[in-house]
C-alpha atoms as one frame of an Amber mdcrd trajectory, in Angstrom:
protein
 -12.169 -24.062  16.924 -11.939 -20.354  16.288 -13.436 -18.372  13.423 -10.056
 -18.761  11.728 -10.414 -22.546  11.738 -14.053 -23.388  11.050 -13.177 -26.349
   8.846 -10.288 -27.868  10.781 -10.896 -31.578  10.831 -10.053 -34.024  13.556
  -7.307 -35.276  11.263  -5.933 -31.721  10.917  -5.951 -31.400  14.702  -4.090
 -34.689  15.212  -1.573 -33.763  12.512  -0.995 -30.332  14.063  -0.533 -31.849
  17.532   1.882 -34.421  16.133   3.812 -31.659  14.361   3.939 -29.622  17.590
   5.286 -32.479  19.734   7.812 -33.418  17.029   8.984 -29.805  16.814   9.226
 -29.532  20.612  11.294 -32.735  20.742  13.673 -31.210  18.199  13.870 -27.758
  19.794  12.556 -27.905  23.387  12.541 -24.197  24.163   9.427 -22.337  25.271
   8.703 -18.873  26.593   6.886 -19.424  29.897   4.993 -16.853  31.898   2.204
 -16.100  34.330  -0.443 -13.794  32.838  -1.432 -12.575  36.322   2.151 -11.515
  36.969   2.077  -8.873  34.205   5.727  -9.561  33.422   7.510 -10.832  30.364
   7.712 -14.559  29.768  11.040 -16.298  30.306  12.861 -18.747  28.031  12.799
 -22.224  29.527  13.869 -25.681  28.374  11.010 -28.172  28.319  11.440 -31.651
  29.773   8.718 -34.147  28.922   8.076 -37.823  28.486   5.858 -38.628  25.553
   3.330 -36.480  23.790   0.978 -35.841  26.649   0.887 -34.884  30.255   2.992
 -32.439  32.133   5.891 -30.460  30.774   8.640 -29.984  33.349  11.127 -27.155
  33.756  14.156 -26.836  36.007  13.980 -23.398  37.554  15.447 -21.104  40.139
  13.765 -20.222  43.431  15.021 -16.680  42.984  13.541 -16.134  39.504  10.574
 -13.797  39.144   8.601 -16.658  37.593   9.019 -18.869  40.660   8.649 -16.011
  43.127   5.340 -15.136  41.448   3.873 -18.596  41.997   1.265 -19.346  44.602
   0.002 -22.898  45.097  -1.267 -23.071  41.498  -1.252 -20.531  38.720  -2.613
 -20.046  35.252   0.354 -20.032  32.901   1.026 -19.486  29.219   3.790 -20.924
  27.096   4.683 -19.782  23.604   6.604 -21.831  21.079   8.264 -20.945  17.781
   9.553 -23.905  15.810  12.760 -24.036  13.829  12.421 -22.213  10.527   9.313
 -20.414  11.798   7.095 -23.096  10.288   5.172 -23.830  13.468   3.903 -21.541
  16.206   1.978 -22.524  19.323   0.445 -20.919  22.364  -0.329 -23.251  25.257
  -2.334 -22.472  28.368  -2.378 -24.502  31.542  -1.503 -24.594  35.224   2.002
 -24.108  36.607   2.966 -25.493  39.997   6.099 -26.219  41.988   6.593 -29.973
  42.261  10.014 -30.935  43.608   9.460 -34.667  43.218  12.970 -36.210  43.498
  12.029 -38.905  40.965  11.227 -36.241  38.352  14.363 -34.244  39.162  16.404
 -37.447  38.654  14.508 -38.504  35.528  15.434 -35.460  33.463  18.773 -34.606
  35.110  21.665 -34.134  32.677  25.084 -32.516  32.477  23.572 -29.447  30.845
  21.058 -29.083  33.699  23.759 -29.665  36.315  25.774 -26.768  34.879  23.102
 -24.370  36.204  23.260 -25.597  39.814  26.488 -25.302  41.833  25.384 -27.946
  44.336  23.802 -30.276  41.801  20.488 -31.875  42.695  20.856 -30.615  46.270
  21.216 -26.964  45.282  18.857 -24.905  47.467  18.006 -22.707  44.457  16.769
 -25.680  42.388  13.038 -25.853  41.858  11.062 -28.136  39.551   8.150 -26.506
  37.756   5.278 -28.614  36.480   3.199 -27.238  33.618  -0.060 -29.085  32.993
  -1.248 -27.914  29.576  -4.997 -27.667  29.082  -5.396 -25.891  25.744  -3.259
 -25.267  22.674  -3.510 -23.160  19.562  -1.188 -24.122  16.707  -0.344 -22.324
  13.495   1.565 -24.157  10.785   2.984 -22.040   7.988   3.539 -23.474   4.570
   4.191 -21.936   1.213   2.733 -23.003  -2.124   5.050 -23.967  -4.961   4.345
 -20.603  -6.616   5.159 -18.829  -3.349   8.475 -20.671  -3.098   9.337 -19.688
  -6.672   8.418 -16.050  -6.022  10.554 -16.018  -2.895  13.492 -17.669  -4.673
  13.394 -15.156  -7.514  12.491 -12.020  -5.559   8.843 -11.858  -6.587   6.070
 -10.205  -4.622   4.287 -12.574  -2.249   0.538 -12.550  -1.735  -1.742 -14.241
   0.783  -2.679 -16.910  -1.756   0.993 -17.910  -1.963   0.813 -19.035   1.641
  -0.907 -22.119   2.911  -1.037 -23.474   6.375  -3.177 -24.798   9.164  -4.541
 -23.250  12.292  -6.082 -25.436  14.973  -7.207 -24.891  18.507  -7.954 -27.756
  20.879  -8.113 -28.885  24.473  -5.298 -31.121  25.674
């Protein structure tokens, strides 16, 4: 926990994690980057199976993200949920893992559109992100805050509620 979340309960943490995975299932887009690369993160579409374990990304061998990889790298992913009600920052390790079973598992028409030669495209690379830590912010507005917003009133900090949790994955 951080100083911002001294009273976050285990239940709050589980609820925030559940909200994150639900949001990611609904809108699976993350900004992914390598802090050591000192370059901007890139938008990527997350592929995952369940609410744990690795997050996979189809990538390009010629992208700066892939070219910046060594055998393993510290990586950061940022997420903004639909409606800006949930924000997350995830740290972990990013590796290249071109396991054909994983490439097949998540393959779809929308993925195929990016690769001229399909699964055999020489530019295709599978990136494996193993998350180790997450910080989640959930924004919520009180009833009074919603009324003020609806009628053009001035918002204050007490009109906002939300949760902020930080936990290992």
